[in-house]
Amino acid sequence: MALPRFSELFARLLSAEERSRTAWTVEVFGWLILVEGAILVFAPGFVAAVLHLPALSDQAANYFRLAGMLVSGLGMLYIVSGRLNATGFLFASLLDRPLVPLAMGVLWYVGVVPGPLALVFAIQDFASFLWTLITWRTELRRT
């Protein structure tokens, strides 16, 4: 099977035709984490205040910004994969997202991530996982 040309994929990315509802849930999650990542990059102090964290030192703010860049990059992957209806990525996201609450719990327990931040990411990822899983199963029943 030949790979599609870049221009064909880019056209599909812009139009998002023939996208499943499951792919749409992954795209929406991608937009959410892209925005969150951008907020982390541009307003780390605001994020710390919203999560009731202590004031950030310059170094801590820069680490928040670095995390924001990584989160934004993941958001872009989710958006593109959702818009292109990348079934393999949709499936992979169903394997990955339910592990986030466990990982956040461990990171909180060992003192790497503050509790409010761990809780926000755990709830968000698990809720979006359930949304995608329910949508996937609904689509499977319809076919």
PDB file of C-alpha atoms in Angstrom:
ATOM      1  CA  MET A   1       0.000   0.000   0.000  1.00  0.00           C
ATOM      2  CA  ALA A   2       1.463   3.323  -1.055  1.00  0.00           C
ATOM      3  CA  LEU A   3       1.674   6.197   1.374  1.00  0.00           C
ATOM      4  CA  PRO A   4      -0.512   9.189   0.565  1.00  0.00           C
ATOM      5  CA  ARG A   5       1.191  12.347  -0.612  1.00  0.00           C
ATOM      6  CA  PHE A   6       1.762  15.164   1.861  1.00  0.00           C
ATOM      7  CA  SER A   7      -0.634  17.403  -0.053  1.00  0.00           C
ATOM      8  CA  GLU A   8      -3.376  14.742   0.132  1.00  0.00           C
ATOM      9  CA  LEU A   9      -2.963  14.361   3.876  1.00  0.00           C
ATOM     10  CA  PHE A  10      -2.894  18.119   4.356  1.00  0.00           C
ATOM     11  CA  ALA A  11      -6.135  18.453   2.362  1.00  0.00           C
ATOM     12  CA  ARG A  12      -7.731  15.732   4.534  1.00  0.00           C
ATOM     13  CA  LEU A  13      -6.483  17.523   7.634  1.00  0.00           C
ATOM     14  CA  LEU A  14      -8.183  20.752   6.572  1.00  0.00           C
ATOM     15  CA  SER A  15     -11.476  19.158   5.530  1.00  0.00           C
ATOM     16  CA  ALA A  16     -11.692  16.297   8.093  1.00  0.00           C
ATOM     17  CA  GLU A  17     -14.146  14.459   5.841  1.00  0.00           C
ATOM     18  CA  GLU A  18     -15.212  10.909   6.675  1.00  0.00           C
ATOM     19  CA  ARG A  19     -14.158  11.352  10.279  1.00  0.00           C
ATOM     20  CA  SER A  20     -15.808   9.068  12.809  1.00  0.00           C
ATOM     21  CA  ARG A  21     -17.419  10.313  15.999  1.00  0.00           C
ATOM     22  CA  THR A  22     -14.669   8.504  17.901  1.00  0.00           C
ATOM     23  CA  ALA A  23     -12.051  10.458  15.979  1.00  0.00           C
ATOM     24  CA  TRP A  24     -13.936  13.639  16.811  1.00  0.00           C
ATOM     25  CA  THR A  25     -13.682  12.855  20.565  1.00  0.00           C
ATOM     26  CA  VAL A  26      -9.919  12.460  20.207  1.00  0.00           C
ATOM     27  CA  GLU A  27      -9.678  15.736  18.285  1.00  0.00           C
ATOM     28  CA  VAL A  28     -11.678  17.594  20.957  1.00  0.00           C
ATOM     29  CA  PHE A  29      -9.377  16.186  23.660  1.00  0.00           C
ATOM     30  CA  GLY A  30      -6.431  17.373  21.567  1.00  0.00           C
ATOM     31  CA  TRP A  31      -7.803  20.920  21.387  1.00  0.00           C
ATOM     32  CA  LEU A  32      -8.326  20.878  25.149  1.00  0.00           C
ATOM     33  CA  ILE A  33      -4.775  19.883  25.969  1.00  0.00           C
ATOM     34  CA  LEU A  34      -3.344  22.174  23.271  1.00  0.00           C
ATOM     35  CA  VAL A  35      -5.063  25.133  24.948  1.00  0.00           C
ATOM     36  CA  GLU A  36      -3.962  23.955  28.393  1.00  0.00           C
ATOM     37  CA  GLY A  37      -0.403  23.636  27.175  1.00  0.00           C
ATOM     38  CA  ALA A  38      -0.495  27.135  25.705  1.00  0.00           C
ATOM     39  CA  ILE A  39      -1.776  28.524  29.003  1.00  0.00           C
ATOM     40  CA  LEU A  40       1.053  26.738  30.822  1.00  0.00           C
ATOM     41  CA  VAL A  41       3.554  28.275  28.411  1.00  0.00           C
ATOM     42  CA  PHE A  42       2.252  31.835  28.513  1.00  0.00           C
ATOM     43  CA  ALA A  43       0.803  32.105  32.030  1.00  0.00           C
ATOM     44  CA  PRO A  44       2.433  29.652  34.450  1.00  0.00           C
ATOM     45  CA  GLY A  45       1.746  31.957  37.403  1.00  0.00           C
ATOM     46  CA  PHE A  46      -1.951  32.040  36.557  1.00  0.00           C
ATOM     47  CA  VAL A  47      -2.077  28.230  36.416  1.00  0.00           C
ATOM     48  CA  ALA A  48      -0.330  27.985  39.776  1.00  0.00           C
ATOM     49  CA  ALA A  49      -2.827  30.423  41.288  1.00  0.00           C
ATOM     50  CA  VAL A  50      -5.845  28.569  39.871  1.00  0.00           C
ATOM     51  CA  LEU A  51      -4.521  25.280  41.276  1.00  0.00           C
ATOM     52  CA  HIS A  52      -3.766  26.954  44.635  1.00  0.00           C
ATOM     53  CA  LEU A  53      -0.062  26.200  44.319  1.00  0.00           C
ATOM     54  CA  PRO A  54       2.584  28.345  45.996  1.00  0.00           C
ATOM     55  CA  ALA A  55       4.065  31.212  43.996  1.00  0.00           C
ATOM     56  CA  LEU A  56       6.435  29.897  41.348  1.00  0.00           C
ATOM     57  CA  SER A  57      10.126  30.675  41.326  1.00  0.00           C
ATOM     58  CA  ASP A  58      11.640  31.576  37.956  1.00  0.00           C
ATOM     59  CA  GLN A  59      12.951  28.040  37.586  1.00  0.00           C
ATOM     60  CA  ALA A  60       9.568  26.494  38.466  1.00  0.00           C
ATOM     61  CA  ALA A  61       7.809  28.789  35.987  1.00  0.00           C
ATOM     62  CA  ASN A  62      10.239  27.668  33.293  1.00  0.00           C
ATOM     63  CA  TYR A  63       9.554  24.028  34.119  1.00  0.00           C
ATOM     64  CA  PHE A  64       5.836  24.755  33.813  1.00  0.00           C
ATOM     65  CA  ARG A  65       6.545  26.294  30.405  1.00  0.00           C
ATOM     66  CA  LEU A  66       8.522  23.225  29.338  1.00  0.00           C
ATOM     67  CA  ALA A  67       5.675  20.971  30.450  1.00  0.00           C
ATOM     68  CA  GLY A  68       3.296  23.245  28.516  1.00  0.00           C
ATOM     69  CA  MET A  69       5.324  22.759  25.347  1.00  0.00           C
ATOM     70  CA  LEU A  70       5.163  18.980  25.756  1.00  0.00           C
ATOM     71  CA  VAL A  71       1.424  19.034  26.485  1.00  0.00           C
ATOM     72  CA  SER A  72       0.831  21.283  23.456  1.00  0.00           C
ATOM     73  CA  GLY A  73       2.784  18.875  21.254  1.00  0.00           C
ATOM     74  CA  LEU A  74       0.606  15.993  22.435  1.00  0.00           C
ATOM     75  CA  GLY A  75      -2.454  18.116  21.774  1.00  0.00           C
ATOM     76  CA  MET A  76      -1.320  18.641  18.195  1.00  0.00           C
ATOM     77  CA  LEU A  77      -0.871  14.874  17.745  1.00  0.00           C
ATOM     78  CA  TYR A  78      -4.383  14.224  19.060  1.00  0.00           C
ATOM     79  CA  ILE A  79      -5.870  16.933  16.835  1.00  0.00           C
ATOM     80  CA  VAL A  80      -4.171  15.724  13.659  1.00  0.00           C
ATOM     81  CA  SER A  81      -4.879  12.055  14.389  1.00  0.00           C
ATOM     82  CA  GLY A  82      -8.522  12.803  15.107  1.00  0.00           C
ATOM     83  CA  ARG A  83      -8.969  14.919  11.987  1.00  0.00           C
ATOM     84  CA  LEU A  84      -7.304  12.241   9.837  1.00  0.00           C
ATOM     85  CA  ASN A  85      -9.378   9.474  11.459  1.00  0.00           C
ATOM     86  CA  ALA A  86      -6.187   7.595  12.359  1.00  0.00           C
ATOM     87  CA  THR A  87      -7.730   4.430  13.779  1.00  0.00           C
ATOM     88  CA  GLY A  88      -4.431   3.135  15.138  1.00  0.00           C
ATOM     89  CA  PHE A  89      -3.921   6.329  17.119  1.00  0.00           C
ATOM     90  CA  LEU A  90      -7.515   6.250  18.358  1.00  0.00           C
ATOM     91  CA  PHE A  91      -6.905   2.743  19.677  1.00  0.00           C
ATOM     92  CA  ALA A  92      -3.530   3.722  21.182  1.00  0.00           C
ATOM     93  CA  SER A  93      -5.179   6.625  23.003  1.00  0.00           C
ATOM     94  CA  LEU A  94      -7.595   4.142  24.588  1.00  0.00           C
ATOM     95  CA  LEU A  95      -4.602   2.247  25.939  1.00  0.00           C
ATOM     96  CA  ASP A  96      -2.733   5.339  27.118  1.00  0.00           C
ATOM     97  CA  ARG A  97      -5.311   7.628  28.712  1.00  0.00           C
ATOM     98  CA  PRO A  98      -6.577   5.255  31.444  1.00  0.00           C
ATOM     99  CA  LEU A  99      -2.974   4.965  32.676  1.00  0.00           C
ATOM    100  CA  VAL A 100      -2.714   8.710  33.342  1.00  0.00           C
ATOM    101  CA  PRO A 101      -4.641   8.627  36.661  1.00  0.00           C
ATOM    102  CA  LEU A 102      -2.357   5.850  37.907  1.00  0.00           C
ATOM    103  CA  ALA A 103       0.759   7.733  36.794  1.00  0.00           C
ATOM    104  CA  MET A 104      -0.490  10.979  38.341  1.00  0.00           C
ATOM    105  CA  GLY A 105      -1.223   9.154  41.604  1.00  0.00           C
ATOM    106  CA  VAL A 106       2.307   7.758  41.729  1.00  0.00           C
ATOM    107  CA  LEU A 107       3.854  11.128  40.833  1.00  0.00           C
ATOM    108  CA  TRP A 108       1.795  12.826  43.529  1.00  0.00           C
ATOM    109  CA  TYR A 109       2.656  10.133  46.092  1.00  0.00           C
ATOM    110  CA  VAL A 110       6.416  10.511  45.556  1.00  0.00           C
ATOM    111  CA  GLY A 111       6.131  14.300  45.655  1.00  0.00           C
ATOM    112  CA  VAL A 112       6.919  15.080  42.025  1.00  0.00           C
ATOM    113  CA  VAL A 113       3.540  16.593  41.086  1.00  0.00           C
ATOM    114  CA  PRO A 114       1.337  18.713  43.370  1.00  0.00           C
ATOM    115  CA  GLY A 115      -1.983  17.100  44.323  1.00  0.00           C
ATOM    116  CA  PRO A 116      -4.292  19.594  42.569  1.00  0.00           C
ATOM    117  CA  LEU A 117      -2.374  19.301  39.293  1.00  0.00           C
ATOM    118  CA  ALA A 118      -2.331  15.502  39.475  1.00  0.00           C
ATOM    119  CA  LEU A 119      -6.050  15.441  40.200  1.00  0.00           C
ATOM    120  CA  VAL A 120      -6.918  17.751  37.288  1.00  0.00           C
ATOM    121  CA  PHE A 121      -4.927  15.703  34.782  1.00  0.00           C
ATOM    122  CA  ALA A 122      -6.236  12.395  36.169  1.00  0.00           C
ATOM    123  CA  ILE A 123      -9.889  13.438  35.966  1.00  0.00           C
ATOM    124  CA  GLN A 124      -9.526  15.045  32.553  1.00  0.00           C
ATOM    125  CA  ASP A 125      -7.736  12.106  30.953  1.00  0.00           C
ATOM    126  CA  PHE A 126      -9.983   9.450  32.465  1.00  0.00           C
ATOM    127  CA  ALA A 127     -13.183  11.320  31.568  1.00  0.00           C
ATOM    128  CA  SER A 128     -12.021  11.806  27.982  1.00  0.00           C
ATOM    129  CA  PHE A 129     -11.001   8.130  27.845  1.00  0.00           C
ATOM    130  CA  LEU A 130     -14.522   7.103  28.891  1.00  0.00           C
ATOM    131  CA  TRP A 131     -16.054   9.448  26.309  1.00  0.00           C
ATOM    132  CA  THR A 132     -13.912   7.992  23.510  1.00  0.00           C
ATOM    133  CA  LEU A 133     -14.496   4.387  24.662  1.00  0.00           C
ATOM    134  CA  ILE A 134     -18.273   4.798  24.855  1.00  0.00           C
ATOM    135  CA  THR A 135     -18.329   6.480  21.452  1.00  0.00           C
ATOM    136  CA  TRP A 136     -16.125   3.729  19.938  1.00  0.00           C
ATOM    137  CA  ARG A 137     -18.389   0.984  21.326  1.00  0.00           C
ATOM    138  CA  THR A 138     -21.515   2.805  20.119  1.00  0.00           C
ATOM    139  CA  GLU A 139     -20.075   3.088  16.619  1.00  0.00           C
ATOM    140  CA  LEU A 140     -19.108  -0.593  16.632  1.00  0.00           C
ATOM    141  CA  ARG A 141     -22.661  -1.606  17.564  1.00  0.00           C
ATOM    142  CA  ARG A 142     -24.064   0.451  14.699  1.00  0.00           C
ATOM    143  CA  THR A 143     -21.894  -1.306  12.096  1.00  0.00           C
TER     144      THR A 143
END
